[in-house]
Tab-separated table of N, CA and C in Angstrom:
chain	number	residue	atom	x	y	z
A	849	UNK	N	24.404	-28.242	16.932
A	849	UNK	CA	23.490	-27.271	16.333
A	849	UNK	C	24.274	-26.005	16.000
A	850	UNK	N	23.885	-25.298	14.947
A	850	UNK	CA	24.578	-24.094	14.241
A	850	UNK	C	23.539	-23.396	14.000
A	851	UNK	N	23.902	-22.067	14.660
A	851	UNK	CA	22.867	-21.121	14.231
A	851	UNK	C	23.648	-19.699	13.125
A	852	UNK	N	22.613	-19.474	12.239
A	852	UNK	CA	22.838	-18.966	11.138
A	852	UNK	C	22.583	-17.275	11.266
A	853	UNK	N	22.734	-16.034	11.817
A	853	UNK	CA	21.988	-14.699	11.241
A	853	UNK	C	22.846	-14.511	10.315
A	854	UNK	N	21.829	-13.530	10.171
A	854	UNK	CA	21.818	-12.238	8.927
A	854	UNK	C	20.960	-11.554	8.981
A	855	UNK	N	20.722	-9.831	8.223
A	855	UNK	CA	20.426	-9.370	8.120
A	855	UNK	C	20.530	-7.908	8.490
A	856	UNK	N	21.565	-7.839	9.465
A	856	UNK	CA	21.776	-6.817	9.880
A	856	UNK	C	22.295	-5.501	9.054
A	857	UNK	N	22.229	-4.420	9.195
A	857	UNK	CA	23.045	-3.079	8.170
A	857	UNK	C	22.745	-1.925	9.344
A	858	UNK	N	22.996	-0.834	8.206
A	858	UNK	CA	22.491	0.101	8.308
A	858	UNK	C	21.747	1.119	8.647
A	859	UNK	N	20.694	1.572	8.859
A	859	UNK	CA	19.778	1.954	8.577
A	859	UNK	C	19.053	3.692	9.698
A	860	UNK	N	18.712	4.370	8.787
A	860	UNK	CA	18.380	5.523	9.793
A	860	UNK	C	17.004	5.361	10.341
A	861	UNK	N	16.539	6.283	11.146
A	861	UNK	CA	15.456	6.284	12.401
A	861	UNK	C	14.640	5.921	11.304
A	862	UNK	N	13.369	5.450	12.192
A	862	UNK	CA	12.336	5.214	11.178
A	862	UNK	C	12.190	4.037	10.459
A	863	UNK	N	13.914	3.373	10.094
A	863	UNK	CA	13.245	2.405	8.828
A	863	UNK	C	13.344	1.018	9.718
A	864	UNK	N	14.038	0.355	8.740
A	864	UNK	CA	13.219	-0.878	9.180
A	864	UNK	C	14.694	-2.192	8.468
A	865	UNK	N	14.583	-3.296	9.117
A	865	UNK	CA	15.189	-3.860	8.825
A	865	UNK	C	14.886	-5.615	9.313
A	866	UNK	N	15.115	-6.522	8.937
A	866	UNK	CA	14.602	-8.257	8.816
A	866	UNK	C	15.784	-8.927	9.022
A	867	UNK	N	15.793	-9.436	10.219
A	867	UNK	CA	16.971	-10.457	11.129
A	867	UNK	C	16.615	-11.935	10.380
A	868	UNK	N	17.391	-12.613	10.067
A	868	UNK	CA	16.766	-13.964	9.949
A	868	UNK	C	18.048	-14.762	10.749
A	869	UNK	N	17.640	-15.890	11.090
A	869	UNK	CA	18.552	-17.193	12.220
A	869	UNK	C	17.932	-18.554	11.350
A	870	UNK	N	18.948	-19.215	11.182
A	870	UNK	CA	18.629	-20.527	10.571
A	870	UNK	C	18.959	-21.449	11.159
A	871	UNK	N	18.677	-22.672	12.034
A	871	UNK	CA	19.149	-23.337	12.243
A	871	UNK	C	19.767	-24.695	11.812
A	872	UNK	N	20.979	-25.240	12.025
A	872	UNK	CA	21.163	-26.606	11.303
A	872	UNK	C	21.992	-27.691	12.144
A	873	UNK	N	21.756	-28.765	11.931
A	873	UNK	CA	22.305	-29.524	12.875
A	873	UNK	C	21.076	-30.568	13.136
A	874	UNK	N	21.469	-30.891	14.801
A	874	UNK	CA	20.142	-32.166	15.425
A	874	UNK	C	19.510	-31.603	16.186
A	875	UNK	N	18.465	-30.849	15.957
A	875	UNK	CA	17.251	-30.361	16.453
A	875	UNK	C	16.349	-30.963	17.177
A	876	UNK	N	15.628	-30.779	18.371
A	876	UNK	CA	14.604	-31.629	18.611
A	876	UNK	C	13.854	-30.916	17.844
A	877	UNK	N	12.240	-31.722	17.874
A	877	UNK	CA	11.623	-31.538	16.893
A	877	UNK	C	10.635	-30.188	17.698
A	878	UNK	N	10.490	-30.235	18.687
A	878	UNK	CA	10.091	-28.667	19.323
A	878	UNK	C	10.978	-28.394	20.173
A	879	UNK	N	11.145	-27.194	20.047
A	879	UNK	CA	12.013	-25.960	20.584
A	879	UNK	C	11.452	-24.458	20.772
A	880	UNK	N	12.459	-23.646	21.094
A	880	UNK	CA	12.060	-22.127	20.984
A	880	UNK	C	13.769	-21.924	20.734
A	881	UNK	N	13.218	-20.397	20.016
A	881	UNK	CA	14.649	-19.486	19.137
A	881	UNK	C	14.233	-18.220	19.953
A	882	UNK	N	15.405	-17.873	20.164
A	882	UNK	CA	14.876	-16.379	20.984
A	882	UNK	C	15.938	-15.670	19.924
A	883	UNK	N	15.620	-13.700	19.862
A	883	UNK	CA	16.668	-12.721	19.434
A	883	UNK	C	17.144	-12.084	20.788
A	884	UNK	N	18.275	-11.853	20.999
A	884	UNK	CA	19.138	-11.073	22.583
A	884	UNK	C	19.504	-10.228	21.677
A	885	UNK	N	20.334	-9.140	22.114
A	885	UNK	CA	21.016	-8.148	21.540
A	885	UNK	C	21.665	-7.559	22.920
A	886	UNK	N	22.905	-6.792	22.204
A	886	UNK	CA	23.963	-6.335	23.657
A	886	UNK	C	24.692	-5.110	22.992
A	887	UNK	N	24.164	-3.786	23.656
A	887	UNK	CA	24.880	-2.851	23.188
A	887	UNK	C	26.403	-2.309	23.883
A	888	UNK	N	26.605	-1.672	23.692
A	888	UNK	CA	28.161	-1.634	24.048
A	888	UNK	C	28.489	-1.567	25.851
A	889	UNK	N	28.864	-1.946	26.509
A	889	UNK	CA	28.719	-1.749	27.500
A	889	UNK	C	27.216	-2.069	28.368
A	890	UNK	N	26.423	-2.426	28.124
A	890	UNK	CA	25.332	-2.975	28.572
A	890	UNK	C	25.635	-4.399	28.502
A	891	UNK	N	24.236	-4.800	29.547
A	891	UNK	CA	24.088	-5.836	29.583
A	891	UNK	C	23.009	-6.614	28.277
A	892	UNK	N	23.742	-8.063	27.956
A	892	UNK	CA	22.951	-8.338	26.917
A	892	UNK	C	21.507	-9.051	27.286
A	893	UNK	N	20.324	-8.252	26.212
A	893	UNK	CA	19.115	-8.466	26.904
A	893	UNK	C	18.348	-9.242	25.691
A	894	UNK	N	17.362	-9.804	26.449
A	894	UNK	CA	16.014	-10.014	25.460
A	894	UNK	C	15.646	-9.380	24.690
A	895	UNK	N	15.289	-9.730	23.292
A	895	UNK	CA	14.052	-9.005	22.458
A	895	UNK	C	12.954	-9.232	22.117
A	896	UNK	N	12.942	-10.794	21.891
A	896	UNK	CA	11.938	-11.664	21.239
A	896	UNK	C	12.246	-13.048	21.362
A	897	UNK	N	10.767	-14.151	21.290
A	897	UNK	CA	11.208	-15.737	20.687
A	897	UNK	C	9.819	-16.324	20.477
A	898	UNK	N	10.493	-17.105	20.156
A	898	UNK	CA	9.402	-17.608	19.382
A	898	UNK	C	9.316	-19.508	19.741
A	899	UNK	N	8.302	-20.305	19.867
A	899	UNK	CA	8.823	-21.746	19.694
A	899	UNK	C	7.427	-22.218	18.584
A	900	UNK	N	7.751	-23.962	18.799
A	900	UNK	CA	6.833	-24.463	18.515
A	900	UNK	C	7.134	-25.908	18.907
A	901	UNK	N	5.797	-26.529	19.307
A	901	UNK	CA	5.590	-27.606	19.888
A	901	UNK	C	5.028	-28.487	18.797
A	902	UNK	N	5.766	-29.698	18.310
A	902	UNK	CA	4.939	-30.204	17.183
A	902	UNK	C	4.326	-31.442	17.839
A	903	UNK	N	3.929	-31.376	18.996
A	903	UNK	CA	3.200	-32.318	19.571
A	903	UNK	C	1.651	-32.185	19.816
A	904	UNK	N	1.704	-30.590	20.160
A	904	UNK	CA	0.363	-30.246	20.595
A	904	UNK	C	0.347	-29.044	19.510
A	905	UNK	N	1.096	-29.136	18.490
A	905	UNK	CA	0.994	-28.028	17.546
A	905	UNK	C	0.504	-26.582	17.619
A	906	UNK	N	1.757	-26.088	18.808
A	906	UNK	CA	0.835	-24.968	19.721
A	906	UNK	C	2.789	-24.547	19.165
A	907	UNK	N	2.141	-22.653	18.868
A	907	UNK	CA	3.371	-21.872	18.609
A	907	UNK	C	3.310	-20.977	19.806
A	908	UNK	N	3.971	-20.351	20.539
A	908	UNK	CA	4.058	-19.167	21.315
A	908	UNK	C	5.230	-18.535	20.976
A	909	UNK	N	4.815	-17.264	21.303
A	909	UNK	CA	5.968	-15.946	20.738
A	909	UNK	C	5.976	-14.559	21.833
A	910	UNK	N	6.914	-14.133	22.130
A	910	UNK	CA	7.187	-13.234	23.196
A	910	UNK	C	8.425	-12.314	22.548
A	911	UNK	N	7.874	-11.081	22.817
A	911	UNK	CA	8.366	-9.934	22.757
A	911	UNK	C	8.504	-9.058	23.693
A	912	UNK	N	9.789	-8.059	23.332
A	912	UNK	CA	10.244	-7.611	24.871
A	912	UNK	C	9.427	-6.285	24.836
A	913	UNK	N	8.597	-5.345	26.014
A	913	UNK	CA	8.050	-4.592	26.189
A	913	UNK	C	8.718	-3.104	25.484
A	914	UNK	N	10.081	-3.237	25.223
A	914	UNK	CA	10.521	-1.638	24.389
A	914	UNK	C	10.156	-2.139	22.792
A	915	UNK	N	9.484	-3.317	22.640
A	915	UNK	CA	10.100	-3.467	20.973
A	915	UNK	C	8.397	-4.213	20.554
A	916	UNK	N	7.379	-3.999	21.380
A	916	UNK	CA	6.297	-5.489	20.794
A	916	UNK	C	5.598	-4.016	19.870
A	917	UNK	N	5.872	-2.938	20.337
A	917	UNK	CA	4.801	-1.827	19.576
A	917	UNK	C	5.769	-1.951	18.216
A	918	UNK	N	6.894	-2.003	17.535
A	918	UNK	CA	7.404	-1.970	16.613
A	918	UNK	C	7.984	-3.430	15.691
A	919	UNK	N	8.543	-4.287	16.571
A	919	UNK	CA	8.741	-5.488	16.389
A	919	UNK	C	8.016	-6.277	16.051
A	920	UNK	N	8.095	-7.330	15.034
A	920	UNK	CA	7.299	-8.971	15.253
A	920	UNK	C	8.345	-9.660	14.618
A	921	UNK	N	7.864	-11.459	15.384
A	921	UNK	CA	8.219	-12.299	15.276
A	921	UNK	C	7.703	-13.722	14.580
A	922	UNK	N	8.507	-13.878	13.478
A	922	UNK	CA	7.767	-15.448	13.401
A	922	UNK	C	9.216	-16.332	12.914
A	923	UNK	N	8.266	-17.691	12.174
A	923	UNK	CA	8.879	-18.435	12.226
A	923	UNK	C	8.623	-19.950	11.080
A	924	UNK	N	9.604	-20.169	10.629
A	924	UNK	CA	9.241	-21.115	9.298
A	924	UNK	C	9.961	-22.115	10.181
A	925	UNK	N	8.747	-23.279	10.017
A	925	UNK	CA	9.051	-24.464	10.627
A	925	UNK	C	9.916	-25.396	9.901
A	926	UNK	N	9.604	-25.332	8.582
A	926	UNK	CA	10.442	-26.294	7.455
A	926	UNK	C	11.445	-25.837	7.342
A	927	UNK	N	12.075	-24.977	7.060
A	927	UNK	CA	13.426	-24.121	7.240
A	927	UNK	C	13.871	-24.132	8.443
A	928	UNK	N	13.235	-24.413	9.641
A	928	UNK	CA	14.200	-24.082	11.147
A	928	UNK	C	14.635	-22.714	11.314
A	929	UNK	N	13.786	-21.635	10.594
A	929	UNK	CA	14.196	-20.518	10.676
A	929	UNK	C	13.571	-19.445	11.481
A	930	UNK	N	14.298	-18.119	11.840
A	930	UNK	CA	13.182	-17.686	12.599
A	930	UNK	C	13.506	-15.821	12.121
A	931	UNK	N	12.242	-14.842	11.626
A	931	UNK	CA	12.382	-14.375	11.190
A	931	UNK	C	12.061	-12.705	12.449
A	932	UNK	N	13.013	-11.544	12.279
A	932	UNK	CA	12.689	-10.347	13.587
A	932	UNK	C	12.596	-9.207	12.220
A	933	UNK	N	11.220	-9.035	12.228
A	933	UNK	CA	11.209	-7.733	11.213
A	933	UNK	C	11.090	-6.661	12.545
A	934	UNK	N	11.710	-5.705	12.017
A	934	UNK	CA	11.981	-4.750	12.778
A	934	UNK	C	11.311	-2.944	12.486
A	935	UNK	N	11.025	-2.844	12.750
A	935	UNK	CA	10.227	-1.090	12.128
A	935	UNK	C	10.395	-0.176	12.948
A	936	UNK	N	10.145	1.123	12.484
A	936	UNK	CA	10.529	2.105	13.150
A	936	UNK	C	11.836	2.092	14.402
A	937	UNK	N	12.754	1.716	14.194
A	937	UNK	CA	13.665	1.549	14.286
A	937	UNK	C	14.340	3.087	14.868
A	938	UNK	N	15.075	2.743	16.068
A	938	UNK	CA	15.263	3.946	17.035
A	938	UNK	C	16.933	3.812	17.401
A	939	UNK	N	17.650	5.170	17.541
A	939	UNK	CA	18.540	4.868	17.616
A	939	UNK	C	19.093	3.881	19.281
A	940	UNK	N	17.955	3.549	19.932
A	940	UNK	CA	18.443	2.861	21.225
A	940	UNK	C	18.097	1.526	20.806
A	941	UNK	N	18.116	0.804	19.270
A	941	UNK	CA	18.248	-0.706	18.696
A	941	UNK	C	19.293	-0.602	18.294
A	942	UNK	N	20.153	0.501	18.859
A	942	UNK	CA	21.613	-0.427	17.780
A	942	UNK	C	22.336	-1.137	18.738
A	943	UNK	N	22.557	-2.667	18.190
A	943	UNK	CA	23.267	-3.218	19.280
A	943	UNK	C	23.656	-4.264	18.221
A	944	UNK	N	24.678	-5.332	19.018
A	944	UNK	CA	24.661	-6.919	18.149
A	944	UNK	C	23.280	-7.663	18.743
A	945	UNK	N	22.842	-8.489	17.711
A	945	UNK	CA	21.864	-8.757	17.752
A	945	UNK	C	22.855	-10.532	17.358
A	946	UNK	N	22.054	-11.303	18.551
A	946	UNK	CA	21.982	-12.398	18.930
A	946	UNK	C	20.891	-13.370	18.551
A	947	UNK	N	20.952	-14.084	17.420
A	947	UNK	CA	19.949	-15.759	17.852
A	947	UNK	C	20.451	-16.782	18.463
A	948	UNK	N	19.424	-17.443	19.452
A	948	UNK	CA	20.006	-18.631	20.428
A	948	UNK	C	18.791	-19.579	19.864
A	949	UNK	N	19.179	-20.872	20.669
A	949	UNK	CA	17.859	-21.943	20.612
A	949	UNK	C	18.051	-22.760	22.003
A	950	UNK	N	16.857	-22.972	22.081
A	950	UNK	CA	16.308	-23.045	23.411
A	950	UNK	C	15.872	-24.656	22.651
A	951	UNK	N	16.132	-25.891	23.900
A	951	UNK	CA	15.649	-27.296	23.670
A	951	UNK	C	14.115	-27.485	24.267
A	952	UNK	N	13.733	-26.222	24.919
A	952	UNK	CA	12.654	-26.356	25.758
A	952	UNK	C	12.020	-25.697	24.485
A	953	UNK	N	10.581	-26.242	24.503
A	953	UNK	CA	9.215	-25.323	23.750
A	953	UNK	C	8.503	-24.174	24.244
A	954	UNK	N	9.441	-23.869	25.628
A	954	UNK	CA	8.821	-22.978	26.331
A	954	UNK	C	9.735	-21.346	26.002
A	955	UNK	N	9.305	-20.247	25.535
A	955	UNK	CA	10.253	-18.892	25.294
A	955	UNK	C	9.709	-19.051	26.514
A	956	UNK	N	11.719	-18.582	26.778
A	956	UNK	CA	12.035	-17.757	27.822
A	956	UNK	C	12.746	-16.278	27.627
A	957	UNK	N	12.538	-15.776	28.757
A	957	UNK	CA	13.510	-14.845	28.649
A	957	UNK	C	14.680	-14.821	29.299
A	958	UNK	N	15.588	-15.682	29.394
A	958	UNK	CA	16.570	-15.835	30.289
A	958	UNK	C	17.371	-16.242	29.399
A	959	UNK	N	18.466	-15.625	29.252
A	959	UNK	CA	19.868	-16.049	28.874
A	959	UNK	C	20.423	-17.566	28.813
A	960	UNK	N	20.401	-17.734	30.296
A	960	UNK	CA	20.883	-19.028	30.264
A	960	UNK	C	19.888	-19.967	30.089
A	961	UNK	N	19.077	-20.022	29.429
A	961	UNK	CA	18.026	-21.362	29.152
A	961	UNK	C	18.561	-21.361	28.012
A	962	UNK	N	19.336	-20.693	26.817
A	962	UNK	CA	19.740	-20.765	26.040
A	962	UNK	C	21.235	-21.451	25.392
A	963	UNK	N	20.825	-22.663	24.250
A	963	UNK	CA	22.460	-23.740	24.644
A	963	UNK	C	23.049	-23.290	23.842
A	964	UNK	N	22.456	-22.449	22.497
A	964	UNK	CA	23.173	-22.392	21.430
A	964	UNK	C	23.108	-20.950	20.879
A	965	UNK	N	23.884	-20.445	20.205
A	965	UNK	CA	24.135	-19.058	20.091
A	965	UNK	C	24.664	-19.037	18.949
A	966	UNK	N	24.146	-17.776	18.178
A	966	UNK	CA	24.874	-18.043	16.540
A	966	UNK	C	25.876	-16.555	16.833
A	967	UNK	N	26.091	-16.035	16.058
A	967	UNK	CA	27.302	-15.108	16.173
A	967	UNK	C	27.160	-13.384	16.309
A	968	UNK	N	26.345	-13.304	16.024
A	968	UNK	CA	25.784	-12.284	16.152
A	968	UNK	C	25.709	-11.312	14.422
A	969	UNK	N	24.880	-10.467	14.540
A	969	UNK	CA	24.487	-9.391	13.413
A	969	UNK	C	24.467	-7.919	13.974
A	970	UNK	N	25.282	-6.939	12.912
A	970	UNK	CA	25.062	-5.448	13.767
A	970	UNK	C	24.060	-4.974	13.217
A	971	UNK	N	23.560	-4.379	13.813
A	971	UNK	CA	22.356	-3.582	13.830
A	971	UNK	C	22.620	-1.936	14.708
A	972	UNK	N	22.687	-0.898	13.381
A	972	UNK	CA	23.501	0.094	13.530
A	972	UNK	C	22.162	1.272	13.281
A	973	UNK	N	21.765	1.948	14.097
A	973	UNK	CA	20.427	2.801	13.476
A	973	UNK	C	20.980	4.564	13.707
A	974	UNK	N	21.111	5.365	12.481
A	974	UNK	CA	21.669	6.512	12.782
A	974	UNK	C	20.468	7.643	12.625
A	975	UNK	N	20.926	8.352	13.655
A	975	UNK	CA	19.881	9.670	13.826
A	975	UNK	C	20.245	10.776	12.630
């Protein structure tokens, strides 16, 4: 499995910016995609994820408590993609920003439930 971001730049307080993660490869057919991010010297944390179960055709999505008032998450099933629009945007989001995928349908927030990791995107927000 290969995971794909983009989207990362720029951007001053306030605005706003759209992460996307693609996945490709041998997928099970439900999973969860989470976004991590790791700023310099910190530890790298949760932001968001998202899954879907195409068994019981049930989606769940979790967001991390500094980011659900500004953040959302979704997710295109036909694409394997998973999309982090981002708003109001503060200078304590600048970090690399991480997509993983999770074989479980269950978001977690844990690092290591995560097998696959794409490369990361900067995400740079100036005051």
């Amino acid at each position: 499995v290969q995971l794909q971001a983009s989207g990362g730049g720029l951007v001053q307080v306030g605005g706003s910016l759209r992460l996307s993660c693609t996945a490709s490869g041998r997928t099970s057919s439900s999973y969860s995609m989470g976004w991590f991010r790791q700023a310099p010297g910190k530890e790298r944390e949760f932001v968001g994820g998202i899954s879907w179960n195409v068994y019981t055709q049930h989606s769940e999505s979790r967001l991390a408590d500094s980011v659900k008032a500004r953040f959302t998450i979704s997710r295109d099933n036909a694409k394997n993609s998973m999309l982090l629009q981002m708003n109001s945007l503060k200078p304590g989001d600048t970090a690399l920003y991480y997509c993983a995928l999770n074989l479980s349908p269950l978001v977690s927030t844990m690092r290591d439930r995560y097998r696959y990791w794409g490369q990361g995107t900067q995400v740079t927000v100036s005051s």
